[in-house]
Coordinates of C-alpha atoms in Angstrom, one line a residue:
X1 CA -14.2 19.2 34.9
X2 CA -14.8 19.1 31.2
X3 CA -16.1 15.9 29.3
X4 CA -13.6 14.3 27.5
X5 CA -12.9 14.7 23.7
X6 CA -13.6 11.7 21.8
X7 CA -11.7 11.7 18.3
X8 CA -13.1 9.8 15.9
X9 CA -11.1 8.5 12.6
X10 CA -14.3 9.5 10.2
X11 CA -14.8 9.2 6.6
X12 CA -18.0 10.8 6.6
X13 CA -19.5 6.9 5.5
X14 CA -22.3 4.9 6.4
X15 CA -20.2 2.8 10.0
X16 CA -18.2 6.5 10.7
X17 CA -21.2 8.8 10.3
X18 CA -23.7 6.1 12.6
X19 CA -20.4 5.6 15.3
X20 CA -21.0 9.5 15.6
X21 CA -24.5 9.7 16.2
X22 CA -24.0 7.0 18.5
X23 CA -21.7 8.6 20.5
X24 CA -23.1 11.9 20.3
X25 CA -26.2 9.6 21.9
X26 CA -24.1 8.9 24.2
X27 CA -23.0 11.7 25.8
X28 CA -19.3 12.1 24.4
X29 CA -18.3 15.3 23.4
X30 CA -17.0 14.2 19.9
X31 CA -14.5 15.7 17.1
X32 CA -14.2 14.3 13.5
X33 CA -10.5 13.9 11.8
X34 CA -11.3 13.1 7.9
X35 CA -7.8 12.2 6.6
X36 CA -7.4 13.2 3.0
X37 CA -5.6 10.7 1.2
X38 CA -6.3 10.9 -2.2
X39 CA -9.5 9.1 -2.5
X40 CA -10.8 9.2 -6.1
X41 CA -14.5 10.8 -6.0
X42 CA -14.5 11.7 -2.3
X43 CA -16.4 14.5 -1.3
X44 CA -14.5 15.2 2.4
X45 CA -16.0 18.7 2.8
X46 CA -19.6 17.3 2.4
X47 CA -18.4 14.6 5.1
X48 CA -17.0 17.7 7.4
X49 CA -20.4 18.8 6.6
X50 CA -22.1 16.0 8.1
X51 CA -20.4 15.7 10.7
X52 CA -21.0 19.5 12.3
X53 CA -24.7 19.2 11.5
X54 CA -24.1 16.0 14.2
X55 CA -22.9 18.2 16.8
X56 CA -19.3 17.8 16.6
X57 CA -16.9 20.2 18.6
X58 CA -15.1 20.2 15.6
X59 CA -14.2 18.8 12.4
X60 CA -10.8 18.7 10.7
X61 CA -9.2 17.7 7.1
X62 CA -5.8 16.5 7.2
X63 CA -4.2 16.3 4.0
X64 CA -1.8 13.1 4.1
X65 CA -0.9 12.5 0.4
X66 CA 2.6 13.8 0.4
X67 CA 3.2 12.5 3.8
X68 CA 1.7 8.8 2.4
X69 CA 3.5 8.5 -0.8
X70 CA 7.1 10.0 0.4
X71 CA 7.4 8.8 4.0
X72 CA 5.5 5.4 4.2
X73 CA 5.1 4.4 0.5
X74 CA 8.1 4.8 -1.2
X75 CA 10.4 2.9 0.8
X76 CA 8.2 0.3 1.3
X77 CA 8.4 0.4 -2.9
X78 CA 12.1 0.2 -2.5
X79 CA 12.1 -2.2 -0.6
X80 CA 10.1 -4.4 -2.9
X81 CA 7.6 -5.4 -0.3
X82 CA 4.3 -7.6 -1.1
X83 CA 2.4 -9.2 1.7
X84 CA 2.4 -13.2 0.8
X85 CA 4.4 -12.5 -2.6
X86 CA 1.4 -11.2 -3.5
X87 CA -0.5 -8.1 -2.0
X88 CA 0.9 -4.9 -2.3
X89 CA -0.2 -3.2 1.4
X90 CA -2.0 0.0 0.1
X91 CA -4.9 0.3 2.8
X92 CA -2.1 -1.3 5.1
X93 CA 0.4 1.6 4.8
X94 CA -1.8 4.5 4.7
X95 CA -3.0 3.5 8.3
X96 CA 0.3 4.2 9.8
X97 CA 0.0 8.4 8.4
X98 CA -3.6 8.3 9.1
X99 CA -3.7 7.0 12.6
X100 CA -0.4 9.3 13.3
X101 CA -2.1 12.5 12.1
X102 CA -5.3 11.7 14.4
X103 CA -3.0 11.6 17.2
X104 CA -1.2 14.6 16.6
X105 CA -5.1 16.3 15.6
X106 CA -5.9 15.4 19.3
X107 CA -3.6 16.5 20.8
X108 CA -3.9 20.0 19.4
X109 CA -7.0 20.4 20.0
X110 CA -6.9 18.7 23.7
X111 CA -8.5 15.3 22.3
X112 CA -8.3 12.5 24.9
X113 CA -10.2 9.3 23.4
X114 CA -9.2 7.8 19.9
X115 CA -11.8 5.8 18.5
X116 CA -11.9 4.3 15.4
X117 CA -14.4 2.2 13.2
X118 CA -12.6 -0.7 12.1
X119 CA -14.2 -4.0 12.8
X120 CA -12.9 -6.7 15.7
X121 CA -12.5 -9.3 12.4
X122 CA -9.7 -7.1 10.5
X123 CA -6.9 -6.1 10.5
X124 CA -7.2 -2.1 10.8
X125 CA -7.8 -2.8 14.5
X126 CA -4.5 -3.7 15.2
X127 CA -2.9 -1.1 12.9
X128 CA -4.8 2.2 14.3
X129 CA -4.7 1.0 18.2
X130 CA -0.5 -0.4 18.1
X131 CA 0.2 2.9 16.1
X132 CA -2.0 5.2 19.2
X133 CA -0.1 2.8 22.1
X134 CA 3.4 3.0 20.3
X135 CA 3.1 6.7 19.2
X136 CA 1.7 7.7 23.4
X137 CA 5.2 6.8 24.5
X138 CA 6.6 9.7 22.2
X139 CA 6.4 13.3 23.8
X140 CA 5.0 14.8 20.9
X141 CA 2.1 12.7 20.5
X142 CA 1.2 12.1 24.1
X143 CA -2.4 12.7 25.0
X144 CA -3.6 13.6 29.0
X145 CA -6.3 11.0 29.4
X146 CA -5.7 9.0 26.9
X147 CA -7.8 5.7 25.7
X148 CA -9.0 4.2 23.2
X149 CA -12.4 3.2 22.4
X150 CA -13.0 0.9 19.6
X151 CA -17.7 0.3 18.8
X152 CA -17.2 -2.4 17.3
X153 CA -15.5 -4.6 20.3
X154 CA -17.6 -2.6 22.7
X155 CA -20.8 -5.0 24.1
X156 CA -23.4 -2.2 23.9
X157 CA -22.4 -1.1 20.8
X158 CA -22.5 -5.0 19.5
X159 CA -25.6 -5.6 21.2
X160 CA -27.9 -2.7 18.6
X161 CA -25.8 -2.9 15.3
X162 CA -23.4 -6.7 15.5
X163 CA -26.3 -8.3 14.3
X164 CA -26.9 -7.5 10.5
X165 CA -23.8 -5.0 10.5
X166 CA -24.6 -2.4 7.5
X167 CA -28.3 -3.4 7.6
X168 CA -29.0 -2.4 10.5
X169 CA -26.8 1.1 10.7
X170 CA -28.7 1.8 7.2
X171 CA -31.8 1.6 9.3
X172 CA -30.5 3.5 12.6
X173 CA -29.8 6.0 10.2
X174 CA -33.4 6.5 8.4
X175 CA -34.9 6.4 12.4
X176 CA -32.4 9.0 13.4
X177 CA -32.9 11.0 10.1
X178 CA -29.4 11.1 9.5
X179 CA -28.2 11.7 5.6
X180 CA -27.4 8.5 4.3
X181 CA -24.1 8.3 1.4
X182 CA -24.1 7.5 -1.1
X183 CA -24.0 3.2 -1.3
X184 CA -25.3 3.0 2.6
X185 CA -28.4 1.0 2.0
X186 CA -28.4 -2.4 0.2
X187 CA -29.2 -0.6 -2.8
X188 CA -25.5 0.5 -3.2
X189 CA -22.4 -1.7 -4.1
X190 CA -22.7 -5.2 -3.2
X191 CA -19.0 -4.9 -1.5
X192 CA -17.2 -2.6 0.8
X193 CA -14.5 -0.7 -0.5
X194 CA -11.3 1.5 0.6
X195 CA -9.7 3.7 -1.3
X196 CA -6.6 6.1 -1.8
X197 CA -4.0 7.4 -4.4
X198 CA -2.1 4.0 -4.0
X199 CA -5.0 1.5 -4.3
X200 CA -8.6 1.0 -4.1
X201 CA -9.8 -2.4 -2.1
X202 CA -13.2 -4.1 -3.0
X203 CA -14.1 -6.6 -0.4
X204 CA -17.0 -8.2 1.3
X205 CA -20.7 -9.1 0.9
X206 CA -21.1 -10.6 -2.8
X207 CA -16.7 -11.4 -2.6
X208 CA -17.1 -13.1 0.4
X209 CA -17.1 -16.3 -1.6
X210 CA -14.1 -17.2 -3.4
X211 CA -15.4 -19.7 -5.8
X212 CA -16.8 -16.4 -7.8
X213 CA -15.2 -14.3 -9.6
X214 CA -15.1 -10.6 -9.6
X215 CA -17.2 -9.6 -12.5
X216 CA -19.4 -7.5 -9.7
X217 CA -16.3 -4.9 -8.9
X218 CA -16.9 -1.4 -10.7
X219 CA -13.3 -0.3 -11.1
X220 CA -12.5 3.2 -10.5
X221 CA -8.6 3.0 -11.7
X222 CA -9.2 0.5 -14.5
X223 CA -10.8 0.2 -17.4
X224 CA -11.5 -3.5 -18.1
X225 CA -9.5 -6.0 -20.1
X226 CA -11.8 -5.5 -23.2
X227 CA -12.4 -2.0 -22.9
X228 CA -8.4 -1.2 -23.2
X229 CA -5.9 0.1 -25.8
X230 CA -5.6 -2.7 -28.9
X231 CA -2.0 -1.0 -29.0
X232 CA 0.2 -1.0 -26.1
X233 CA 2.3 1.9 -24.8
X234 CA 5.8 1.9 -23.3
X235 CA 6.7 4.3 -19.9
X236 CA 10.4 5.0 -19.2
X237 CA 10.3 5.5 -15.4
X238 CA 13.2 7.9 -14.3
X239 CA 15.2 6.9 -10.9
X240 CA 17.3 9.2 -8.3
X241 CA 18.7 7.4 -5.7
X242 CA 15.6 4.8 -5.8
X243 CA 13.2 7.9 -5.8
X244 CA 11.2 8.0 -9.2
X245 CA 11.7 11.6 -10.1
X246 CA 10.1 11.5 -13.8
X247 CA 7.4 9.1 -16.1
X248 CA 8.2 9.6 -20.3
X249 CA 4.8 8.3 -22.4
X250 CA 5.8 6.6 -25.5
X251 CA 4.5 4.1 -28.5
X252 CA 6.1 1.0 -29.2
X253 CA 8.5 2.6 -31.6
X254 CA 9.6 5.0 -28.9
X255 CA 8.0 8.1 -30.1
X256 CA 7.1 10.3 -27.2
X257 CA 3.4 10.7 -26.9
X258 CA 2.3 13.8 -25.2
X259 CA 3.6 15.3 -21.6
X260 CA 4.9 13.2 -19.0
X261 CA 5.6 14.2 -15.7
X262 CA 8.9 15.2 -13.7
X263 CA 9.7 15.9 -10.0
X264 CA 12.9 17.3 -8.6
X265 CA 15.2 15.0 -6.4
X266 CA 13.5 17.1 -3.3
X267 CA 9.9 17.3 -4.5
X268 CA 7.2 15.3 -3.8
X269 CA 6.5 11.7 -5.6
X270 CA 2.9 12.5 -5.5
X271 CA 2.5 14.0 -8.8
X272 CA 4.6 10.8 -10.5
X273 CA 2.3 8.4 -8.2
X274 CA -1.3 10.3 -10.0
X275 CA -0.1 10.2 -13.3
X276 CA 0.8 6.3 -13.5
X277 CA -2.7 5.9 -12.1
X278 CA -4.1 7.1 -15.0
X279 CA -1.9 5.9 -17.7
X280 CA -1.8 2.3 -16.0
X281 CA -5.6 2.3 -15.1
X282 CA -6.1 3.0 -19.0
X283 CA -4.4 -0.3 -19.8
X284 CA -5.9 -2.5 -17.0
X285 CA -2.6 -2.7 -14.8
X286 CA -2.4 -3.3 -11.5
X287 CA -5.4 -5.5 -10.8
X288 CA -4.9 -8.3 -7.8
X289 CA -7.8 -10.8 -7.0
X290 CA -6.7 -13.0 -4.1
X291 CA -7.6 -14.7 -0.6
X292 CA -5.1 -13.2 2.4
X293 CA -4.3 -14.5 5.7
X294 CA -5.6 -11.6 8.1
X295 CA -3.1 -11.3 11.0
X296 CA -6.0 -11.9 13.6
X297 CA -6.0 -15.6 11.9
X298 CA -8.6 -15.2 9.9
X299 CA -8.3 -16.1 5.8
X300 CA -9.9 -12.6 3.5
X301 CA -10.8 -12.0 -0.3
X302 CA -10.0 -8.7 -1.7
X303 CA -10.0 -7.7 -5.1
X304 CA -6.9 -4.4 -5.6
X305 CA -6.7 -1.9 -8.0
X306 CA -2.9 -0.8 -7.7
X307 CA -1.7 0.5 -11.4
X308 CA 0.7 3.2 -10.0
X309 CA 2.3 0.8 -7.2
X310 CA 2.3 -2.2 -9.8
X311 CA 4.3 -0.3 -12.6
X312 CA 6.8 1.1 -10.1
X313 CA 7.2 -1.6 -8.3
X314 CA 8.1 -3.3 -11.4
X315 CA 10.3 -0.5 -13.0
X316 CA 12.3 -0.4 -10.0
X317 CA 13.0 -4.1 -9.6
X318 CA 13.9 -4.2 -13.2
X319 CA 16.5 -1.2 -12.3
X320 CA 18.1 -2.9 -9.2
X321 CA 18.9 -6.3 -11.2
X322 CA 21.5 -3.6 -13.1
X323 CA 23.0 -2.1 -10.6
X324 CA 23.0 -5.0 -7.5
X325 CA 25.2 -7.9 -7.4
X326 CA 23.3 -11.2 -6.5
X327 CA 24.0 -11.4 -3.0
X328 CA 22.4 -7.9 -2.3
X329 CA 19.4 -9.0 -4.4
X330 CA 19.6 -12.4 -2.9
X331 CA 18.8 -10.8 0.8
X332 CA 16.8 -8.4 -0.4
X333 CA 14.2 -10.8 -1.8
X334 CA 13.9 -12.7 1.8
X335 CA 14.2 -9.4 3.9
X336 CA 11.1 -8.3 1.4
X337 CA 9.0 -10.9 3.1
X338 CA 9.2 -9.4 6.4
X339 CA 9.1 -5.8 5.5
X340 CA 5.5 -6.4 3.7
X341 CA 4.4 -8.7 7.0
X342 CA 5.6 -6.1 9.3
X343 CA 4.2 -3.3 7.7
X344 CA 0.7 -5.4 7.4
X345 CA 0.6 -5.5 10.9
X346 CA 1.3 -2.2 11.9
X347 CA 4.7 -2.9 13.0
X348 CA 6.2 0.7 11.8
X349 CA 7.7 1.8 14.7
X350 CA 9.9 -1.3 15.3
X351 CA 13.7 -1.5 15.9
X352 CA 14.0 -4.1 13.5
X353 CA 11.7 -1.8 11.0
X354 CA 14.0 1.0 11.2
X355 CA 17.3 -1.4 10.9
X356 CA 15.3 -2.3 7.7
X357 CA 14.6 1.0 6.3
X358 CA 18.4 1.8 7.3
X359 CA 19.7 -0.7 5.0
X360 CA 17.1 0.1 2.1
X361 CA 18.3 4.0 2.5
X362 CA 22.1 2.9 1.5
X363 CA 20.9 0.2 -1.2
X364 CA 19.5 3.1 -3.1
X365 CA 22.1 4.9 -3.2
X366 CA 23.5 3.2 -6.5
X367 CA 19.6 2.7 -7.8
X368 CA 19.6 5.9 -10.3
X369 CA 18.9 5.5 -14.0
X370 CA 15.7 4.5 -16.0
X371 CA 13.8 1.4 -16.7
X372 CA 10.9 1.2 -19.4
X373 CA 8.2 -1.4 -19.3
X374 CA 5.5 -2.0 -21.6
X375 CA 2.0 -1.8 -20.6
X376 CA -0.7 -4.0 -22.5
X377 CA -3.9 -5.2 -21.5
X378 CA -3.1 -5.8 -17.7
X379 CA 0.5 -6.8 -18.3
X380 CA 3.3 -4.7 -17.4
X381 CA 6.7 -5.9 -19.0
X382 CA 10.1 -4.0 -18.1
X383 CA 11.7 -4.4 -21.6
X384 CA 14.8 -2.2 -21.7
X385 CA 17.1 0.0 -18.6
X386 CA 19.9 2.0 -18.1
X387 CA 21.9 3.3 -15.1
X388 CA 25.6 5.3 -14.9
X389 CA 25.8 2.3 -12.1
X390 CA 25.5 -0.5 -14.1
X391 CA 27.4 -3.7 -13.3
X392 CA 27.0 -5.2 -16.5
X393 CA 29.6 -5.0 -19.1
X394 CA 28.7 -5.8 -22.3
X395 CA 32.6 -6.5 -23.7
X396 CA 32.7 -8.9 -20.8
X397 CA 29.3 -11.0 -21.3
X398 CA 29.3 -11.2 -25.0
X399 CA 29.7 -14.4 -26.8
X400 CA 31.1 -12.8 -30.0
X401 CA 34.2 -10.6 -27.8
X402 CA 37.1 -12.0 -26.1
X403 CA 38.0 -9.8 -22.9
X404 CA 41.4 -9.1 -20.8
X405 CA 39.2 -9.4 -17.7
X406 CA 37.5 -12.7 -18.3
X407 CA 39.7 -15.5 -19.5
X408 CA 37.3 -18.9 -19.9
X409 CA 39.4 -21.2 -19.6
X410 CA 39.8 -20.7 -15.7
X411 CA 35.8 -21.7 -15.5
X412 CA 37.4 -25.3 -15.5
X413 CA 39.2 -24.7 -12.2
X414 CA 36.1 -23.1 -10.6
X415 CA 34.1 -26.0 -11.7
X416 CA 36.1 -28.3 -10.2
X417 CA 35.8 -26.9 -6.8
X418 CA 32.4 -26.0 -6.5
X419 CA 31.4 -29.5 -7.3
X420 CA 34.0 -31.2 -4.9
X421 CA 31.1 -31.2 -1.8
X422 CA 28.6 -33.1 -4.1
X423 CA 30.8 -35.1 -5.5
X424 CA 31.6 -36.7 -1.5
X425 CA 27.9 -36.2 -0.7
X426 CA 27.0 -38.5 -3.6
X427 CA 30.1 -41.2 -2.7
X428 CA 28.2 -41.0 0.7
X429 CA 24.8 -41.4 -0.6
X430 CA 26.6 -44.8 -2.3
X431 CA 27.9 -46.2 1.2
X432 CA 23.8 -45.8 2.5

């Protein structure tokens, strides 16, 4: 009987590259799936490299953008999700595609095992293994054999390499004469960082305390406060039924400034997703430093850099307040809350997540138009927005018009009854 396939999640860095040695060591008969998410600076065909010259059985390159940025990310922009009203989930969504497409990897190529690197202290553990149990139940994903097999919550494992983490691996490595990248000694970045076309996280080592600042971080989508534009520019965002479809570049007079970008209703976000990256990034947008609650209890400090997700996310929110009544916008601000929590813990696959994404597919319906915000050092201001939807009526709100529809004088009646339950709560307040 043949040895089963271990698949290992791989990124061709320091932890993924030693896991694979180590099971290779081991015994396992091992093959490599290197999801390609748009990491800026990446080099996954050297990692593919890597990993044959460790003896793999084989080596893949899945290409998730398109899959990450229409499927996952975009509704969880429409549904204006942030993780504690602050965070704005990119490693936490790209975990769903990525540990989806190692599934479906193994089972073409008769994979049994899934094995990941993510530590027993975060909260990738719980996103890749809940996505692997949930997705095992579906026919199309089902893998004969299957387990799971996670290093760093195995004791052996733990025993040579939990004691002085990437110190240690660094040095496995130079005994095992295995290429080092670039960063896997002490000499590299003082942090840990993820990346992809929706955000780059910089965490741990020298942001481990929270009492200093970030000054450390070398930003790969931003330029620093002092090194952007003295002038700021304006983007008009184009909607479709809550899909932004189109990105104008203009001055503050309104001038266009160069070639934008434009998608078709059917086409891919990706290409509108890369080019607010670079225009944000230029202007410092985007940048989050703050302390998380992990969902295995534990409190985090991660410093984002999310220009593309920051300026659509504000765009589109400016859009909505046209075209929703306050009721609708009113739920949708609380239902937000558990969208981002459920999604940050790998929830996906929930009834109550598709009853969710359900209701956000409808809301959009009505969200087509554009919105323009200003970007300037960091800040990103929605200052004007237009939709064929609107609700507002400008006869009906102005001061200066008198309108058929509106008659003031019946606010005094309305008045009247809306206050009629304070006014007996405060007679009863008098009577305590």
């Amino acid at each position: 009987m043949a040895n089963p396939i271990a698949v290992l999640a791989y990124s061709g860095g320091l932890d993924t590259t030693v896991i694979l040695h180590w099971l290779k060591t081991n015994g396992w008969d091992v093959a490599t799936y290197t999801a390609d998410l748009g990491q800026p600076g990446a080099d996954l065909e050297a990692a593919v490299e890597k990993a044959k010259t460790l003896g793999v059985v084989d080596a893949y390159i899945d290409d998730l953008r398109e899959e990450l940025v229409d499927e996952f990310f975009l509704p969880v922009l429409q549904a204006h999700a942030r993780y504690e009203n602050r965070y704005l989930l990119g490693t936490s969504i790209a975990r769903i595609p990525t540990a989806r497409g190692q599934m479906r990897y193994a089972k073409r190529i008769g994979g049994n095992v899934l094995v990941h690197g993510s530590t027993g202290k975060g909260n990738d553990q719980v996103r890749f293994e809940t996505v692997y149990r949930v997705l095992q139940e579906d026919p199309e994903y089902t893998l004969d054999g299957f387990g799971i097999y996670a290093p760093w919550k195995e004791p052996e494992f733990l025993a040579r390499f939990g004691d002085g983490g990437r110190r240690v691996m660094a040095a496995y490595s130079q005994e095992h004469r295995i290429p080092l990248p670039s960063g896997g000694t002490d000499e590299g970045p003082p942090y840990s960082q993820d990346a992809n076309v929706l955000h780059i996280s910089s965490e741990g080592r020298a942001l481990e305390k929270p009492e200093d600042d970030h000054r450390q971080v070398l930003f790969s989508y931003l330029q620093r406060w002092d090194r952007t534009p003295d002038t700021p520019q304006r983007v008009r965002i184009h909607f479709h039924k809550g899909k932004p479809v189109g990105v104008e570049l203009m001055d503050e007079d309104r001038n266009g400034l160069g070639q934008g970008v434009e998608v078709r209703p059917h086409e891919s976000i990706l290409p509108v997703v890369e080019y607010l990256n670079a225009v944000g990034g230029k202007h410092g947008c985007g940048l989050l430093d703050m302390v998380e609650s992990r969902y295995v209890g534990l409190k985090s400090r991660g410093v984002y850099e999310s220009p593309a997700h920051a300026i659509l996310l504000a765009a589109h929110e400016d859009l909505e307040s046209l075209v929703h009544d306050h009721r609708v916008l009113h739920d949708k601000a609380k239902r937000a809350l558990d969208v981002a929590e459920a999604v940050y813990q790998g929830r996906w696959f929930t009834q109550e997540m598709q009853s969710w994404l359900g209701v956000n597919a409808i809301e959009q319906e009505r969200v087509t138009g554009w919105s323009e915000v200003r970007l300037f050092k960091g800040h990103i201001l929605p200052v004007a927005r237009s939709s064929p939807h609107s609700l507002y009526s400008e006869s009906m709100v102005s001061f200066d018009t008198a309108s058929d529809q509106y008659d003031p004088a019946k606010s005094r009646g309305f008045i009247d009854i809306q206050a009629v339950e304070q006014q007996a709560q405060m007679r009863q307040k008098r009577t305590l």
